[in-house]
Tab-separated table of C-alpha atoms in Angstrom:
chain	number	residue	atom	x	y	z
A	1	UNK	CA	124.181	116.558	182.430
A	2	UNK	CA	125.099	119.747	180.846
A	3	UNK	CA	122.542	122.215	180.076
A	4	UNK	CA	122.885	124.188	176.417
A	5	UNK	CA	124.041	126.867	177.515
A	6	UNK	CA	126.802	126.111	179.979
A	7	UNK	CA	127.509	123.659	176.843
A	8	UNK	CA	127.581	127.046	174.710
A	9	UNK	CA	129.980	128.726	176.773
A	10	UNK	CA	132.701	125.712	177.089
A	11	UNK	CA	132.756	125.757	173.006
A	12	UNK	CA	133.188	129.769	172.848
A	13	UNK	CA	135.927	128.909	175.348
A	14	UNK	CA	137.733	126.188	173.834
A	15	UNK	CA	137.466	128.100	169.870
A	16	UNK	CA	138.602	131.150	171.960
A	17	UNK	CA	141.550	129.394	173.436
A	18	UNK	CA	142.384	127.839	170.175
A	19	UNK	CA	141.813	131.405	168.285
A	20	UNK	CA	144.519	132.921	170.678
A	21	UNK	CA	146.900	130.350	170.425
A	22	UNK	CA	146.527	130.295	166.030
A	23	UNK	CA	147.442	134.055	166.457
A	24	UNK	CA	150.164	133.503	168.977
A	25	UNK	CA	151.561	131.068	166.323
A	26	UNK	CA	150.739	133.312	163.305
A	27	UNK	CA	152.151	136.614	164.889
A	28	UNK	CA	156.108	135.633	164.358
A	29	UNK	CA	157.048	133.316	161.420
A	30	UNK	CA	160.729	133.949	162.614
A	31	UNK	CA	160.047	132.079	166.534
A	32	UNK	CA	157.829	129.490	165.015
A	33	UNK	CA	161.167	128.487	162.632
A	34	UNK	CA	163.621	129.046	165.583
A	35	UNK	CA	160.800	126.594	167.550
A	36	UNK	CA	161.134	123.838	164.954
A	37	UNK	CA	165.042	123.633	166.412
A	38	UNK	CA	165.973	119.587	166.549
A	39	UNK	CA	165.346	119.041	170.082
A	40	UNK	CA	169.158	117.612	170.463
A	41	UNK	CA	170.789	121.279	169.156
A	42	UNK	CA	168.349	122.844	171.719
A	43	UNK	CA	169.268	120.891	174.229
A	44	UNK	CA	173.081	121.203	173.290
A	45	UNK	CA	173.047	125.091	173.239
A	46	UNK	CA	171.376	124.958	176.555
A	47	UNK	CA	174.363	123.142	178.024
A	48	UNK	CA	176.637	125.299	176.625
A	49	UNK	CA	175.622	127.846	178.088
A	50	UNK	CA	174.755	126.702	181.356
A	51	UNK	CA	178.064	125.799	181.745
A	52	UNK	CA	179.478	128.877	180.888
A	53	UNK	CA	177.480	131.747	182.459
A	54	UNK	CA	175.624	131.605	185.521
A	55	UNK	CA	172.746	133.601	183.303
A	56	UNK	CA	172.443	131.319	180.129
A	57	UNK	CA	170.698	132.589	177.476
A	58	UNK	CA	167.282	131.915	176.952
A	59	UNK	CA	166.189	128.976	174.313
A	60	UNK	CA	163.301	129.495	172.084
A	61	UNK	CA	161.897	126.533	173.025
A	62	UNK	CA	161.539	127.128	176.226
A	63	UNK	CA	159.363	129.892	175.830
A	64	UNK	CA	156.140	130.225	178.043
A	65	UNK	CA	153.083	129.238	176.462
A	66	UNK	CA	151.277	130.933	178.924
A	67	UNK	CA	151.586	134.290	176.320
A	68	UNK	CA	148.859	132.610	174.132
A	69	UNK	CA	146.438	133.851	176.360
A	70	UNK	CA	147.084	137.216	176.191
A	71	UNK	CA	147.172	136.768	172.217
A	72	UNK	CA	144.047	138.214	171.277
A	73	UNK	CA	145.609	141.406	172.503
A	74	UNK	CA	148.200	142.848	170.222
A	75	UNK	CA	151.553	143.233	171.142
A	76	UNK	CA	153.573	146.853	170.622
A	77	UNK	CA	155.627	146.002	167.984
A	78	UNK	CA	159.505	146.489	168.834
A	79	UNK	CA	161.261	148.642	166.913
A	80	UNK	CA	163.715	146.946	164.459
A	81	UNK	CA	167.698	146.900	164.728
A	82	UNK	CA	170.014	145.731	161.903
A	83	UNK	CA	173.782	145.721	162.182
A	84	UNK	CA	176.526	143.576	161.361
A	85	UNK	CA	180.374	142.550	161.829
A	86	UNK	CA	182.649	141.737	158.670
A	87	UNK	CA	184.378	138.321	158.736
A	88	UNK	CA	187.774	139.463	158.452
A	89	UNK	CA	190.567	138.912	160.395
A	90	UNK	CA	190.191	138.693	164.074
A	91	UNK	CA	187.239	140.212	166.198
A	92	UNK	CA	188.836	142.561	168.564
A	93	UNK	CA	188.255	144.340	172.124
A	94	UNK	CA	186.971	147.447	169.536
A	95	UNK	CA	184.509	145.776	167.652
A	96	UNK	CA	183.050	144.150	171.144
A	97	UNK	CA	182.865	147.480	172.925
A	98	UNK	CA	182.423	149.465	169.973
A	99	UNK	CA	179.160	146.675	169.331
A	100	UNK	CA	178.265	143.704	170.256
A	101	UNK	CA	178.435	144.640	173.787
A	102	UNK	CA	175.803	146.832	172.588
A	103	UNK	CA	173.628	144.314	170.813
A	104	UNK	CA	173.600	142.312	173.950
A	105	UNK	CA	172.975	144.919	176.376
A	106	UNK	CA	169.922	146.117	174.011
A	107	UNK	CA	168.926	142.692	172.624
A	108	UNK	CA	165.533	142.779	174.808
A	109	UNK	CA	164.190	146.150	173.678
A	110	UNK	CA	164.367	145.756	169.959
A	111	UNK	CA	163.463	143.198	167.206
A	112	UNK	CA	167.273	142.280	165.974
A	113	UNK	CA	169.071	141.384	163.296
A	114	UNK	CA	172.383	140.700	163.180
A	115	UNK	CA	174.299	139.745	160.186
A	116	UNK	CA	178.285	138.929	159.453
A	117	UNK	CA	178.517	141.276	156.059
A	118	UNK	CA	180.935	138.452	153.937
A	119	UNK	CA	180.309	140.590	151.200
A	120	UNK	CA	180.674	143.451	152.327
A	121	UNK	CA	184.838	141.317	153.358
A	122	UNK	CA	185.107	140.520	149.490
A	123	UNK	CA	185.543	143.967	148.472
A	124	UNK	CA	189.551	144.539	149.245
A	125	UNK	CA	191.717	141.570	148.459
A	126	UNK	CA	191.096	138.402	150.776
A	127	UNK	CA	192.158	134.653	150.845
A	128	UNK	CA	189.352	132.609	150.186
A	129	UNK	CA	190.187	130.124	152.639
A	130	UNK	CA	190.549	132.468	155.124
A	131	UNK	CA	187.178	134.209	154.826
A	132	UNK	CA	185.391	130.596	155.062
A	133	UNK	CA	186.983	130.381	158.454
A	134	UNK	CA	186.370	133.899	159.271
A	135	UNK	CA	182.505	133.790	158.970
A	136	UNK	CA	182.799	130.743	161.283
A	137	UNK	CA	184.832	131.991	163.737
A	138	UNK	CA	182.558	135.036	164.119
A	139	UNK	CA	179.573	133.152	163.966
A	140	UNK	CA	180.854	131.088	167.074
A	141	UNK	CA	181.674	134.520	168.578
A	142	UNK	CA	178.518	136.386	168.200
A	143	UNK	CA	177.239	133.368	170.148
A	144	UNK	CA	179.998	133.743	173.068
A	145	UNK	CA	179.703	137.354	173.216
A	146	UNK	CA	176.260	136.809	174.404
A	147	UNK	CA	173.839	137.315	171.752
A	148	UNK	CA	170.834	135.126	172.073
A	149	UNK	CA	169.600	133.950	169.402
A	150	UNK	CA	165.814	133.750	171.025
A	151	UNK	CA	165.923	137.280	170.849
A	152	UNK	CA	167.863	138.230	168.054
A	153	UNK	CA	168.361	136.607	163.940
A	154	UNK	CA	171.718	135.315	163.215
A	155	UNK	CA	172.600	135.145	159.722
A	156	UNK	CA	175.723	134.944	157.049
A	157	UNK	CA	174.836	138.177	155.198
A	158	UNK	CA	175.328	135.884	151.631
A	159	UNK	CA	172.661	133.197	152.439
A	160	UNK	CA	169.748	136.171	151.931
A	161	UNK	CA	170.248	136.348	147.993
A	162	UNK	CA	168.334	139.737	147.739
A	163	UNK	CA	171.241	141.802	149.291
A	164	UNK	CA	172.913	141.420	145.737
A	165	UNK	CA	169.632	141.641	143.968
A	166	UNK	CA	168.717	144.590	145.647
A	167	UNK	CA	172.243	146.447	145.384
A	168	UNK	CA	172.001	146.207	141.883
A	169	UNK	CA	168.479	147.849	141.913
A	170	UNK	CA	169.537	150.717	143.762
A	171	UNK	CA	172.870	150.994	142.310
A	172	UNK	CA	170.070	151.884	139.084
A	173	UNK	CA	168.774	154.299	141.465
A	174	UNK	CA	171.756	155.629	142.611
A	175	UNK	CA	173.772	158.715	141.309
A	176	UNK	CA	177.579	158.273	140.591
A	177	UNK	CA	178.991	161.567	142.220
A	178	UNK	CA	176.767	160.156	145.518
A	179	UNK	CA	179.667	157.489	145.723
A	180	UNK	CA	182.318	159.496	144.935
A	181	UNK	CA	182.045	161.607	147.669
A	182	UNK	CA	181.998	159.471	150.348
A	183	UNK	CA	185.187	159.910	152.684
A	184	UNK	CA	186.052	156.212	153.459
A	185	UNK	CA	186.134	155.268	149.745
A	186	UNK	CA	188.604	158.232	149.184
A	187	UNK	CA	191.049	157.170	151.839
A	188	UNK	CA	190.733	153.700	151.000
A	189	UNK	CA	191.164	154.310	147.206
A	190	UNK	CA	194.367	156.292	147.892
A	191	UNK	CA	195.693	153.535	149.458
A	192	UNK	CA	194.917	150.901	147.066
A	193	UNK	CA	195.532	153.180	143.964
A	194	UNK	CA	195.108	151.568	140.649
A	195	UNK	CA	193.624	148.521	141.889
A	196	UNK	CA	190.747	149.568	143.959
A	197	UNK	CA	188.114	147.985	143.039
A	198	UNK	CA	184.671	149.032	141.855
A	199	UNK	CA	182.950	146.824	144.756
A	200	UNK	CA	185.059	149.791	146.969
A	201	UNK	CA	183.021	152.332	145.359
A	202	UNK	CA	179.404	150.298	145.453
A	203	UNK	CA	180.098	149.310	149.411
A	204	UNK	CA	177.838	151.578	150.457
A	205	UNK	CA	175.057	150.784	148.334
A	206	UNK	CA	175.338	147.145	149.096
A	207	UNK	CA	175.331	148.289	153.220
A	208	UNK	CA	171.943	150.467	152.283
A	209	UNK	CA	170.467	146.941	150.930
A	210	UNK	CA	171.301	145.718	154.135
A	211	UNK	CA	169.414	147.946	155.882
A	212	UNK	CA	166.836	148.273	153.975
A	213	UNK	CA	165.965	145.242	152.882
A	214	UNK	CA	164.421	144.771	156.893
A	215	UNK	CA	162.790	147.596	157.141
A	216	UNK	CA	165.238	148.668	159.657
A	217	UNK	CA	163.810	151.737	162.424
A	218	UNK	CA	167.190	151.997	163.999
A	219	UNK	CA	170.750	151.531	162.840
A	220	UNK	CA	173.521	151.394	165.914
A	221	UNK	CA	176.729	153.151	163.668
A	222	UNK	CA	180.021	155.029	164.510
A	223	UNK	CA	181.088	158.580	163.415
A	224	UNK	CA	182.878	156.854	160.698
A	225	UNK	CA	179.569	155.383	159.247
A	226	UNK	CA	177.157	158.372	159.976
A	227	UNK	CA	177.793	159.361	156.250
A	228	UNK	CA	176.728	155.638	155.332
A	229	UNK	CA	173.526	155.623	156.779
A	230	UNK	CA	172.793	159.146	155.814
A	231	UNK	CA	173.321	157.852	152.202
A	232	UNK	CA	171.042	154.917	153.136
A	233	UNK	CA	168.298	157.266	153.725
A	234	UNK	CA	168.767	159.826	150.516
A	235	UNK	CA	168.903	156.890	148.965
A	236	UNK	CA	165.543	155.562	150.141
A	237	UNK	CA	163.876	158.475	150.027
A	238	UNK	CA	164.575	158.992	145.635
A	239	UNK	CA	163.466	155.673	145.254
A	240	UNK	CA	160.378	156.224	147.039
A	241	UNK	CA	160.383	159.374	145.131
A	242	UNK	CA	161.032	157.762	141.907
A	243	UNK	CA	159.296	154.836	141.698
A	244	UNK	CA	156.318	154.858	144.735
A	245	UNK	CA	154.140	158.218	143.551
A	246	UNK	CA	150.391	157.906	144.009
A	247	UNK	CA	148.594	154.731	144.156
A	248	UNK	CA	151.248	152.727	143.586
A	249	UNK	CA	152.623	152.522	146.882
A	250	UNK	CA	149.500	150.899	148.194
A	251	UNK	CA	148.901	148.831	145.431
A	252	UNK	CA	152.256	147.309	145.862
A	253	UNK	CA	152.027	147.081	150.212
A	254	UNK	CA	148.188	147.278	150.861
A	255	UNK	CA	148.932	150.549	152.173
A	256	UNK	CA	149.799	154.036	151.726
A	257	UNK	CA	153.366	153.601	152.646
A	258	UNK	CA	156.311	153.765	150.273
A	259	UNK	CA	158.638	150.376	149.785
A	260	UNK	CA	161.902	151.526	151.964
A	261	UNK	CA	161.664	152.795	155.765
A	262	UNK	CA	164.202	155.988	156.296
A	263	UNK	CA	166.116	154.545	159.448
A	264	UNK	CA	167.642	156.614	161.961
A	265	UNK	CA	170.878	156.455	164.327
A	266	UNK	CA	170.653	154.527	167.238
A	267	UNK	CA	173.313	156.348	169.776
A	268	UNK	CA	174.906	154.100	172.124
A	269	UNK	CA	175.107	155.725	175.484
A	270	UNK	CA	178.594	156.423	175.752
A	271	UNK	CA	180.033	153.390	173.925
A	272	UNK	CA	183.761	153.038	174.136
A	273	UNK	CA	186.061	154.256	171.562
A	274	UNK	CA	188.942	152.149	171.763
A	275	UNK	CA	192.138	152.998	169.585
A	276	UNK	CA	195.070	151.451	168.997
A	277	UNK	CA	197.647	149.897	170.974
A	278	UNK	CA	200.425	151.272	168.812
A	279	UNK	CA	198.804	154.615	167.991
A	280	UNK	CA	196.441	156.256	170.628
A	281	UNK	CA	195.343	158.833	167.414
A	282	UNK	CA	193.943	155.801	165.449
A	283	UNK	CA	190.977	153.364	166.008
A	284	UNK	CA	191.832	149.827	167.235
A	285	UNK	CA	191.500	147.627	163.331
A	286	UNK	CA	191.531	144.714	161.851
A	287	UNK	CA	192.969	145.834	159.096
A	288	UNK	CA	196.171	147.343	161.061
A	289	UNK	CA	199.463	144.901	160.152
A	290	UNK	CA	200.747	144.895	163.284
A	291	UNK	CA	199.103	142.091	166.022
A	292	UNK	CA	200.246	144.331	168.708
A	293	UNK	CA	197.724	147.030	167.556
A	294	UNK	CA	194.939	145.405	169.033
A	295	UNK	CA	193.519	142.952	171.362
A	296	UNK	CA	191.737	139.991	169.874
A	297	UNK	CA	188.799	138.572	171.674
A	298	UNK	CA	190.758	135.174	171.586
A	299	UNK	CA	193.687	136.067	172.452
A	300	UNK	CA	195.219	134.380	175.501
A	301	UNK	CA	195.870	136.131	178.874
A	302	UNK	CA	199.930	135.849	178.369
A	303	UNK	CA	199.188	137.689	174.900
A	304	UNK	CA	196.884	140.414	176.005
A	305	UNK	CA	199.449	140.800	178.848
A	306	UNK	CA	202.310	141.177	176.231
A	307	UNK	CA	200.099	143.224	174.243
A	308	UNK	CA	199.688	146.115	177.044
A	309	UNK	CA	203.425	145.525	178.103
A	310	UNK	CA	204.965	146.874	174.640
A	311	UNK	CA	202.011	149.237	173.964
A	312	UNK	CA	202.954	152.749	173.305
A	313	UNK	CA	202.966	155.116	175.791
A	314	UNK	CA	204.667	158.757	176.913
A	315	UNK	CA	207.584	159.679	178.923
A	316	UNK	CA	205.120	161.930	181.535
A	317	UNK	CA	204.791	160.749	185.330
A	318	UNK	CA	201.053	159.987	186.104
A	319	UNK	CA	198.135	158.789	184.154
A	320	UNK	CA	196.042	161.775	182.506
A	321	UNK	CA	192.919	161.466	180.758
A	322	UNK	CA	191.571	163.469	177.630
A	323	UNK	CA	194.508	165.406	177.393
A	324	UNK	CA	194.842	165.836	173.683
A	325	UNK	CA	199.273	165.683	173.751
A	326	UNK	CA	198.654	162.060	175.551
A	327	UNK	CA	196.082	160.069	173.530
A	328	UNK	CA	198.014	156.616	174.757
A	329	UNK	CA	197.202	157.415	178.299
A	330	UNK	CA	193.573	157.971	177.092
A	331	UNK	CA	193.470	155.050	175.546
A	332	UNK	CA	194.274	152.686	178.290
A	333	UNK	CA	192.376	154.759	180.884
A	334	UNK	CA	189.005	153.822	178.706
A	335	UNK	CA	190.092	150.428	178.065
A	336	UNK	CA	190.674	150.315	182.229
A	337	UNK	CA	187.314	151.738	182.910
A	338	UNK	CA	185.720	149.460	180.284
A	339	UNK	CA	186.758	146.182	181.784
A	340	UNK	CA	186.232	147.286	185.626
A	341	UNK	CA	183.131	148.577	185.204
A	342	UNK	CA	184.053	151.790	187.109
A	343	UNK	CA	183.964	155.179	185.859
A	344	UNK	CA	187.233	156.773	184.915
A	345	UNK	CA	186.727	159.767	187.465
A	346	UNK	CA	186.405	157.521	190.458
A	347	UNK	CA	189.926	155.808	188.796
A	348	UNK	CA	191.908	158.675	187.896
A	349	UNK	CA	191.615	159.280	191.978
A	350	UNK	CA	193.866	155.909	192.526
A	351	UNK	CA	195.764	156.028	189.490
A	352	UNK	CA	196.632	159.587	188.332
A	353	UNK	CA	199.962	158.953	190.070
A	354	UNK	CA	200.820	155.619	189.163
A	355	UNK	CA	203.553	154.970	186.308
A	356	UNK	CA	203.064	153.222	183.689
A	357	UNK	CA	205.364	150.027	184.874
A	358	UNK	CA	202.377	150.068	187.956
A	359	UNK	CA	199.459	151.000	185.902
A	360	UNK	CA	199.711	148.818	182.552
A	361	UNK	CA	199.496	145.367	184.902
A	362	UNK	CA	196.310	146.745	186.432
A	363	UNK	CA	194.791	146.936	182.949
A	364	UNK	CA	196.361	143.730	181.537
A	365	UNK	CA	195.013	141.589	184.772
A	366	UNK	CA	191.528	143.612	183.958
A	367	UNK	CA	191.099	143.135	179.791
A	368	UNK	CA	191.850	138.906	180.716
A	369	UNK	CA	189.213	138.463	183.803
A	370	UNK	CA	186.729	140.689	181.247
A	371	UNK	CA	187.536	138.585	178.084
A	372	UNK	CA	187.563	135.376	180.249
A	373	UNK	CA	183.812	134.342	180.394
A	374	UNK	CA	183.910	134.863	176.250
A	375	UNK	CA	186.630	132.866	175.643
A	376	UNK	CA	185.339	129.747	177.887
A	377	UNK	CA	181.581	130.060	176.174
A	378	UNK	CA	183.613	130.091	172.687
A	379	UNK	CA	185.377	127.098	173.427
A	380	UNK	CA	181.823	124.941	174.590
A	381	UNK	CA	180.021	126.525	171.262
A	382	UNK	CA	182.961	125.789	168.681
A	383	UNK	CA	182.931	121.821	170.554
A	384	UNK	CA	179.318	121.103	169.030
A	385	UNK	CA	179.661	123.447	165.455
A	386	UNK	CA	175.593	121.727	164.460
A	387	UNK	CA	174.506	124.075	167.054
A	388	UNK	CA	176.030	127.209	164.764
A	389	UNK	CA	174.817	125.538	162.121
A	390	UNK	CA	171.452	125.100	163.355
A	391	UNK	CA	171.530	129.289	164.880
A	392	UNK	CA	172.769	130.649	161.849
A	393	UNK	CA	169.988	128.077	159.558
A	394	UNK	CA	167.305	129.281	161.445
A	395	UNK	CA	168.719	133.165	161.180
A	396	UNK	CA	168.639	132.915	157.371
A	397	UNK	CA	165.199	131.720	156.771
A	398	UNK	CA	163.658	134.555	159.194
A	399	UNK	CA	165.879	136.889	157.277
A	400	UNK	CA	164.295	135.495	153.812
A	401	UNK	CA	161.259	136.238	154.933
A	402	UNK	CA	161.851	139.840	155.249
A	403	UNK	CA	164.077	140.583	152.682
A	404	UNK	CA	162.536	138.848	150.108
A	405	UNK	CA	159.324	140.851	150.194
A	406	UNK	CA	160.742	144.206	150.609
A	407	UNK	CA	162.867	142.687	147.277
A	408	UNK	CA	159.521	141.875	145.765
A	409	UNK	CA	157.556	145.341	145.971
A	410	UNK	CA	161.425	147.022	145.105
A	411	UNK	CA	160.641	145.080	141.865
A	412	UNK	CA	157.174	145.212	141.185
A	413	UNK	CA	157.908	149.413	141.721
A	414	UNK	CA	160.463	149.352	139.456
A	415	UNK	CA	158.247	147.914	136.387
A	416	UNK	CA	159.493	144.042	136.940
A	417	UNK	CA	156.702	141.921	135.679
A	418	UNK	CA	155.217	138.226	136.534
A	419	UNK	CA	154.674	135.497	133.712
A	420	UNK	CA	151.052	135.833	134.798
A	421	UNK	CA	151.684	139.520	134.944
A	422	UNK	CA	152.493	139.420	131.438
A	423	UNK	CA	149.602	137.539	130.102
A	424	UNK	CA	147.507	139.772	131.807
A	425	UNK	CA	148.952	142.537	130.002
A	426	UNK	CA	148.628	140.886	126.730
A	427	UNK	CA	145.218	140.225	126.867
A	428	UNK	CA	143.616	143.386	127.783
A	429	UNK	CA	141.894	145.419	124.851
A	430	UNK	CA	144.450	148.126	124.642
A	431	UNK	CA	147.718	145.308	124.247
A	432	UNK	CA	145.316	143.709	121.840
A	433	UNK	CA	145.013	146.452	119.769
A	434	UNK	CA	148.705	147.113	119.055
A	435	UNK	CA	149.303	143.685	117.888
């Protein structure tokens, strides 16, 4: 028989073990939606990837339950990455170096988001058609690069409505000659001349609503968007200015904090600047007409080898690197390095000599075993496309979450009202007695 109070202690145990696994449940609405995951796409993505990496990624539902014990204790909360790819054209060995190697080297440390910015693609000319297969091309590849979608959110940038509702609040917020001076829309607008667009101009209030919309701590950028983000953050701060004085910052959050985080840089350490195969002066680009500017992530071994065969190069003997009158041989050097793994000192020592007709195979042969493993896990994820469906599905409502209540107290800041906001209003003495 059991005595009261060993009786007593096997109830405080059970509610205990029931209290910890509630909070375990109720401390991330994002893994409780990636848990709901059809069994069959779960078990799908797990195949994929077991076949094609001998480190699959880890599935959400696989997840050890053995955590809920250690529940009651909180967490440290990760510090929160947002960053994106635009869907246009083809995903090259620039954008994977530049970043998502990045993302998936980093993907344990932070709490990630990672969206593909179609908007942010519908603001030069673009084929409709073509942007549709775009997003799902790079959708397939954010997958096959290696980004887990346990660990990070996966989302189409125009399924979370309040990036355009939020743009056009801080576009209200946002002075004119802020815009104007921003580099990229002054090179761009030269080039496009009488028809650039005013979505040109507005780009980089629509990339601060990205960011800020999720709270974002960190934000992994290029020299080329350091002015972006700092814009992010004046921005953020005269809204906070503006609109979140006194009281009614904690009013709106239960707290004393304004509505928008100021994020900061996140540096890569020493993340590869590749340029372009036709120009050693020039970043590697999508936008570039020429196909032999850059190599795709898709691309075949016979083209990548094609690719480095007519690249331009110098007439100098030997292979230099960082020497400002031979950018080309810089180039391939860091492209070299990048797929070896190897640093470019201990290679300049076996291939400072070389010419070019010996030293261009050596870095065609290593770009195709480096792009190998994410060509083979594209082709298993683009076989079984409900599994992107069901990633990029479960990205979007944890995305929702977020962004629509930073959207909310942007609002509710900036003098938006509720129906049953509005009765209120009306039927307090003061409303009454201006009737």
């Amino acid at each position: 028989p059991m005595g009261p109070a060993r009786g007593a202690i096997l109830i405080f145990a059970l509610a205990s073990a029931i209290l910890a696994l509630s909070v375990f449940v109720r401390s991330s609405r994002s893994d409780s939606m990636v848990l709901r995951r059809a069994p069959q796409a779960t078990a799908r993505l797990n195949r994929i990837f077991s076949h094609a990496s001998k480190s699959p990624l880890t599935l959400p539902s696989q997840r050890q339950l053995s955590v809920c014990a250690e529940a009651t204790e909180k967490p440290e909360r990760k510090k929160r990455v947002l960053s994106g790819i635009q869907p246009t054209g083809s995903v090259h060995l620039g954008n994977y170096l530049g970043a998502m190697k990045q993302w998936v080297d980093n993907q344990d440390k932070y709490d990630n988001f990672f969206c593909i910015v179609d908007l942010h693609a519908i603001t030069v000319p673009h084929v409709p058609k073509e942007l549709k297969k775009s997003v799902a091309q790079t959708a397939a590849l954010y997958l096959a690069c290696g980004i887990d979608p346990a660990k990070s959110k996966i989302f189409i940038q125009s399924h979370v409505p309040a990036h355009s509702e939020l743009t056009w609040l801080l576009n209200c917020a946002t002075p004119l000659n802020w815009l104007e001076r921003m580099i990229q829309y002054k090179e761009k607008a030269k080039k496009q001349g009488d028809s650039v667009s005013v979505a040109l101009l507005d780009y980089p209030v629509l990339m601060a609503s990205d960011i800020l919309l999720y709270q974002a701590d960190l934000v992994p950028v290029g020299e080329d968007q350091k002015q972006h983000l700092e814009l992010t953050r004046d921005i953020a701060r005269r809204f906070n200015d503006q609109y979140c004085k006194g009281n009614q910052a904690k009013k709106l959050r239960g707290t004393s904090r304004p509505v928008f985080k100021e994020p900061e840089v996140l540096m890569a350490k020493e993340a590869a600047r590749v340029m372009s195969l036709q120009d050693g002066t020039s970043k590697m680009s999508k936008s570039a007409p020429s196909e032999l500017s850059r190599i795709n992530l898709l691309d075949s071994p016979d083209v990548i080898r094609e690719k480095i065969k007519k690249c331009k190069t110098d007439s100098e003997l030997g292979i230099e690197y960082k020497n400002p009158n031979r950018p080309e041989a810089t180039n391939l050097l860091t492209m070299y390095s990048q797929a070896t793994g190897r640093p470019v000192e201990d290679l300049l020592g076996e291939v400072s000599d070389m010419s070019w007709g010996q030293f261009k195979p050596l870095v065609a042969d290593a770009l195709v075993e480096q792009l190998r493993p994410i060509r083979e896990r594209y082709d298993e994820v683009t076989k079984d496309p409900e599994v992107i469906a069901q990633v990029l599905q479960d990205g979007a409502e944890a995305a929702n979450e977020v962004a629509s209540a930073t959207a909310s107290w942007a609002r509710q800041a900036m003098g938006f009202t509720s129906v049953e906001e509005i009765k209120e209003t009306l039927s307090t003495p003061t409303a009454a007695a201006t009737k």
